[in-house]
GROMACS .gro file of C-alpha atoms in nm:
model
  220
    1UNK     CA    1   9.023   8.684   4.572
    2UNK     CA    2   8.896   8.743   4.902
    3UNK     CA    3   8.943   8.410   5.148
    4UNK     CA    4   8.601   8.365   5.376
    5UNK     CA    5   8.639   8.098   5.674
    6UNK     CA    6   8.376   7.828   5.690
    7UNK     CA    7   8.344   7.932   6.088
    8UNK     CA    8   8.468   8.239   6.308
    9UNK     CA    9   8.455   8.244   6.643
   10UNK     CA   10   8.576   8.600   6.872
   11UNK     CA   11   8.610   8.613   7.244
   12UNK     CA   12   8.676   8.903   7.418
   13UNK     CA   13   8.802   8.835   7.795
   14UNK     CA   14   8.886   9.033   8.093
   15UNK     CA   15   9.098   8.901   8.362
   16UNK     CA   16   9.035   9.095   8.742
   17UNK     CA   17   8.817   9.039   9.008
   18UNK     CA   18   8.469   9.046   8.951
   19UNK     CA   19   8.135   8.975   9.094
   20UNK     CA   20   7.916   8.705   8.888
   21UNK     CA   21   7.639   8.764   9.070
   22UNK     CA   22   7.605   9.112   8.890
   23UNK     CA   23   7.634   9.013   8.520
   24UNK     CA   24   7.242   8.895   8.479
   25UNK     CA   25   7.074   8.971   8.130
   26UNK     CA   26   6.836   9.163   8.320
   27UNK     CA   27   7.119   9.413   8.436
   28UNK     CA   28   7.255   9.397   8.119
   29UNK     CA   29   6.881   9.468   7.971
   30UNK     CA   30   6.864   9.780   8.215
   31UNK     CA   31   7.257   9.942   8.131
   32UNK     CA   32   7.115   9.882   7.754
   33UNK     CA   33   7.339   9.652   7.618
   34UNK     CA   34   7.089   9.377   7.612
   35UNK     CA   35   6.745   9.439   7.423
   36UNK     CA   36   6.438   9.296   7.551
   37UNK     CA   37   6.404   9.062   7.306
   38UNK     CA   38   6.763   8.926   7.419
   39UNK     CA   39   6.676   8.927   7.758
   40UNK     CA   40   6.369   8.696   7.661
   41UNK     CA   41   6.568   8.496   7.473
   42UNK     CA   42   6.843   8.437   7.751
   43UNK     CA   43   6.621   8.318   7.990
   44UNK     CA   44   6.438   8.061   7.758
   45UNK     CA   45   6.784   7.943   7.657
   46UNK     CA   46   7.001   7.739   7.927
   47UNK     CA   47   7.173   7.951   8.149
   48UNK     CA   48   7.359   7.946   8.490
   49UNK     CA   49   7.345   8.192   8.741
   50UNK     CA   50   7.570   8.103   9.095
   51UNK     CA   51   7.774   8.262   9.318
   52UNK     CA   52   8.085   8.149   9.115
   53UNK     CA   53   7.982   8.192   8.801
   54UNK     CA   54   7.707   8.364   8.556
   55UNK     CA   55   7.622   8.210   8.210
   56UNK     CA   56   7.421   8.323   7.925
   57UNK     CA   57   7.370   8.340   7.596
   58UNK     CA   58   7.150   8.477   7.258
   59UNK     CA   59   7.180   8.378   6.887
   60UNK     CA   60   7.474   8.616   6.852
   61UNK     CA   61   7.658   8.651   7.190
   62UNK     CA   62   7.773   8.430   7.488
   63UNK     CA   63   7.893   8.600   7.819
   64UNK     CA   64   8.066   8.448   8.129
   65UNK     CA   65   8.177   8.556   8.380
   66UNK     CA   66   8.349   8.401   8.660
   67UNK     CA   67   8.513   8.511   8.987
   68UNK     CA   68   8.830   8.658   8.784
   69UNK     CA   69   8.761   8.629   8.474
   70UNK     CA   70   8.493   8.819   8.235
   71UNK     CA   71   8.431   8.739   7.866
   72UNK     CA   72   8.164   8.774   7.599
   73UNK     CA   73   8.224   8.528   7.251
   74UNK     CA   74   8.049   8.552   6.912
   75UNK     CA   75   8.053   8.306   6.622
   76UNK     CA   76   7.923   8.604   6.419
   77UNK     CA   77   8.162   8.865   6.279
   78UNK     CA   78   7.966   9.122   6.239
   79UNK     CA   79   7.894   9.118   6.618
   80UNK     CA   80   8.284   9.166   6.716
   81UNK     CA   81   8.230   9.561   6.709
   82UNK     CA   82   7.958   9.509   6.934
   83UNK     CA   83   8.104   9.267   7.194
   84UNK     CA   84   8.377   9.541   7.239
   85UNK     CA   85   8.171   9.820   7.272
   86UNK     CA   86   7.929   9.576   7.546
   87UNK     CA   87   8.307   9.517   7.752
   88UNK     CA   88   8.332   9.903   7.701
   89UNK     CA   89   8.026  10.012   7.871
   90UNK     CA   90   8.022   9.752   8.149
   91UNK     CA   91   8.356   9.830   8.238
   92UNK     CA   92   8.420  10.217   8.177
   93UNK     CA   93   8.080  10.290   8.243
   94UNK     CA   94   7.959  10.081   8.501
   95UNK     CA   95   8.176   9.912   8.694
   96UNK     CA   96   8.495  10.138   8.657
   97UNK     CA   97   8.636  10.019   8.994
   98UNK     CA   98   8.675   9.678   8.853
   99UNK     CA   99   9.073   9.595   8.931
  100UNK     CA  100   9.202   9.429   8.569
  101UNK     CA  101   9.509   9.302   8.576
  102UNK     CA  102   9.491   9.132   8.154
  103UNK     CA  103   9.267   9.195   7.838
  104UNK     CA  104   9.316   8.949   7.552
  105UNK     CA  105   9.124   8.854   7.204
  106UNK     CA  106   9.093   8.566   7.107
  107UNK     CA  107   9.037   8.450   6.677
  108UNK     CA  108   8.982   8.142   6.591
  109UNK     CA  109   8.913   8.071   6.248
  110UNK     CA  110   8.846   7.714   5.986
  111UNK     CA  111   8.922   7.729   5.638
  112UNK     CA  112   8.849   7.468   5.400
  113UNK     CA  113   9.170   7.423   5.171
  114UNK     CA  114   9.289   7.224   4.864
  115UNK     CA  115   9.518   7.023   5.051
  116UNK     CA  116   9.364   6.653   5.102
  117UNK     CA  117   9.521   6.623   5.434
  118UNK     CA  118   9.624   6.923   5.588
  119UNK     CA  119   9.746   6.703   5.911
  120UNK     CA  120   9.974   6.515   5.635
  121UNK     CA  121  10.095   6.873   5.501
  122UNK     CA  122  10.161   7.014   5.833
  123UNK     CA  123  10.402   6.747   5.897
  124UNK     CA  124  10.534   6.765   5.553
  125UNK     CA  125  10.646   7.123   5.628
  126UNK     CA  126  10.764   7.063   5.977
  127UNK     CA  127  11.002   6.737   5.841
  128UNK     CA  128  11.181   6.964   5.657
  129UNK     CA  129  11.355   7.112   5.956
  130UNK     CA  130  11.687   6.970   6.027
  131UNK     CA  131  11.496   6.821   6.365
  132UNK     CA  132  11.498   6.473   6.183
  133UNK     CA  133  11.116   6.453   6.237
  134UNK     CA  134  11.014   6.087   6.053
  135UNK     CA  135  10.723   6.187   5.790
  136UNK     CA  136  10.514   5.911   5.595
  137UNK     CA  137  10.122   5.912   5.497
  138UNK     CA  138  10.032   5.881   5.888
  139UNK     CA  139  10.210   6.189   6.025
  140UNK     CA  140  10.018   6.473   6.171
  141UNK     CA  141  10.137   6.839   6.242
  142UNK     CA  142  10.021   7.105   6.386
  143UNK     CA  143  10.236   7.469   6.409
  144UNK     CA  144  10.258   7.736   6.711
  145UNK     CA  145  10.432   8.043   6.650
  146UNK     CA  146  10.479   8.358   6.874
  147UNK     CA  147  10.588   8.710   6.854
  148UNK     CA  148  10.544   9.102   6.954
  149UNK     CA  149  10.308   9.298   6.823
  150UNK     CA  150  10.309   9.664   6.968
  151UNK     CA  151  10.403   9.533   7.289
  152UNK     CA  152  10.207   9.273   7.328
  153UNK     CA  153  10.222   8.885   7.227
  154UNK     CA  154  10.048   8.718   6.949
  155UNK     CA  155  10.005   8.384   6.940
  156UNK     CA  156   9.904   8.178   6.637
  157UNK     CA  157   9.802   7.787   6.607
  158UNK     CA  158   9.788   7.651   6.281
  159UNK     CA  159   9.629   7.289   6.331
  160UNK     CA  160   9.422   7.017   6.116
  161UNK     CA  161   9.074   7.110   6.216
  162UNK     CA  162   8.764   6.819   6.322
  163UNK     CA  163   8.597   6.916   6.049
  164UNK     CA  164   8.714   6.723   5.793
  165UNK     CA  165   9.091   6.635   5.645
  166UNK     CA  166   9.096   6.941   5.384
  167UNK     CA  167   9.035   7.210   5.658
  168UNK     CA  168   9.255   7.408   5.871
  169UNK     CA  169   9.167   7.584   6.205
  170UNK     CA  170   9.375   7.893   6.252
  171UNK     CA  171   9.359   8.037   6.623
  172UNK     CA  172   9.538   8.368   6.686
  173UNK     CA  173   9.560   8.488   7.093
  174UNK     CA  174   9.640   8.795   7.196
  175UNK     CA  175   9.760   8.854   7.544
  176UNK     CA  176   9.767   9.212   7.666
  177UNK     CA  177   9.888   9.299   8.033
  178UNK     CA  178   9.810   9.552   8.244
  179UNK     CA  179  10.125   9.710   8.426
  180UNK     CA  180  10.085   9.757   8.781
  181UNK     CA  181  10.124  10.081   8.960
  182UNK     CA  182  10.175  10.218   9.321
  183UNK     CA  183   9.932  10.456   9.267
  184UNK     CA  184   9.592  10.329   9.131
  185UNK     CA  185   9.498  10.466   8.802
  186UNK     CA  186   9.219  10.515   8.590
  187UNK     CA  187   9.231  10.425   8.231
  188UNK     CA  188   8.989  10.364   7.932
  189UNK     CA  189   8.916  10.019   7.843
  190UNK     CA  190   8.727  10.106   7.528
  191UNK     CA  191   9.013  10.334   7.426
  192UNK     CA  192   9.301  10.097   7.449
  193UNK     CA  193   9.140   9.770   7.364
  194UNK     CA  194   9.026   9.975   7.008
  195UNK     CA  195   9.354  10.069   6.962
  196UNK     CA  196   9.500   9.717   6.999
  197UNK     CA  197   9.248   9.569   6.773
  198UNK     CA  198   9.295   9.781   6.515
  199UNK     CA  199   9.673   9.730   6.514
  200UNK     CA  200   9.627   9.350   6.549
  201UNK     CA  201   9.357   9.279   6.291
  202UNK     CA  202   9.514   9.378   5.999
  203UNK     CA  203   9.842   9.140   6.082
  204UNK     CA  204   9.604   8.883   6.182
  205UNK     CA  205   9.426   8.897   5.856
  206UNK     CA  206   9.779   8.938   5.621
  207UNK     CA  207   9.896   8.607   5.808
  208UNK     CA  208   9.578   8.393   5.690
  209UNK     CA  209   9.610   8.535   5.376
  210UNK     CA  210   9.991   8.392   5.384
  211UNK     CA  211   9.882   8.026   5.529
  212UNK     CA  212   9.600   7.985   5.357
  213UNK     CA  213   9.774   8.109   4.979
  214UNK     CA  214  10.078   7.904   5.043
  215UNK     CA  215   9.824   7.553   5.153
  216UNK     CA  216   9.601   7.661   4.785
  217UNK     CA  217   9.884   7.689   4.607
  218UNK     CA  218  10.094   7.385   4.726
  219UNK     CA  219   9.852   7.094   4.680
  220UNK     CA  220   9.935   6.765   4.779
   0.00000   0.00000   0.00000
């Protein structure tokens, strides 16, 4: 039976030095990564556009971009292929020079389970660690967990989520480095980034399978 979250939310970011005052829907209109519909749309919507910082934002896509940091977030899954290949273009394409010195993807996800408090569970699990952790109908947990994944470090938070008692909001991070050279070289953003993804997603998805199994299956 195939688990669907409630919401989804993907953020792509790019950590270097970059220049805000570039990264207008109107550029992004002319490089073609923006239609002219979403350029419209943009505009009419609030938006910020300073020296330290540009802002936007359509019904599918949000991008920032700040003095070193870049990043483009979806709530929409079936705009994640996109957002990557927008990051791709911009930065291969257009503004190779761009020094990056991090790339990192960010999941989060909310699930609504069968637990009745999945604060109260949380704790439940975590009590049972000999860290003598006191546990009654009050106690709220919340789990972070970290390890390699082709190099790189995944990070996971399994927390209660705002939404309501019986629903859990699962947020995977994953942090990906870029080594410094002597020499500075060239290499493909769109390339590497696809690579990493496809190697992370599939973990990503077998470990929400996992949580979310193990929280259906042992109600409380």
């Amino acid at each position: 039976m195939k688990i669907e979250a409630t919401d989804f939310g993907f953020t792509f970011v790019i950590c270097g030095a970059m220049n805000p005052s570039l990264h207008h829907p109107s550029w992004y209109n002319h490089i073609e990564v923006l239609s002219a519909e979403e350029l419209k749309e943009s505009l009419a919507n609030d938006h910020a556009f300073v020296p330290q910082q540009a802002q936007f934002y359509t019904s599918s896509l949000k991008i920032i971009c700040q003095q070193q940091r870049w990043q483009a977030e979806t709530s929409d899954s079936k705009t994640v292929d996109r957002v990557r290949e927008i990051a791709s273009i911009i930065f291969d394409k257009r503004l190779a020079e761009t020094p990056i010195n991090a790339i990192g993807f960010n999941f989060n996800y909310i699930y609504e389970t069968t637990q009745l408090n999945v604060g109260n569970y949380l704790a439940t699990q975590l009590s049972g660690m000999p860290f003598k952790f006191p546990i009654n109908e009050h106690s709220v947990g919340k789990i972070s967990y970290s390890w390699p994944i082709g190099g790189n470090q995944l990070n996971v938070l399994v927390e209660p989520s705002p939404k309501g008692k019986q629903f859990v909001h699962i947020g995977f991070n994953l942090h990906i480095p870029i080594k410094e050279s002597s020499t500075p070289e060239r290499f493909d953003l769109g390339v590497m980034s696809n690579q990493i993804y496809q190697d992370a997603k599939p973990v990503i998805d077998e470990q929400i399978a996992a949580i979310i199994n193990s929280m259906n299956k042992l109600k409380r």
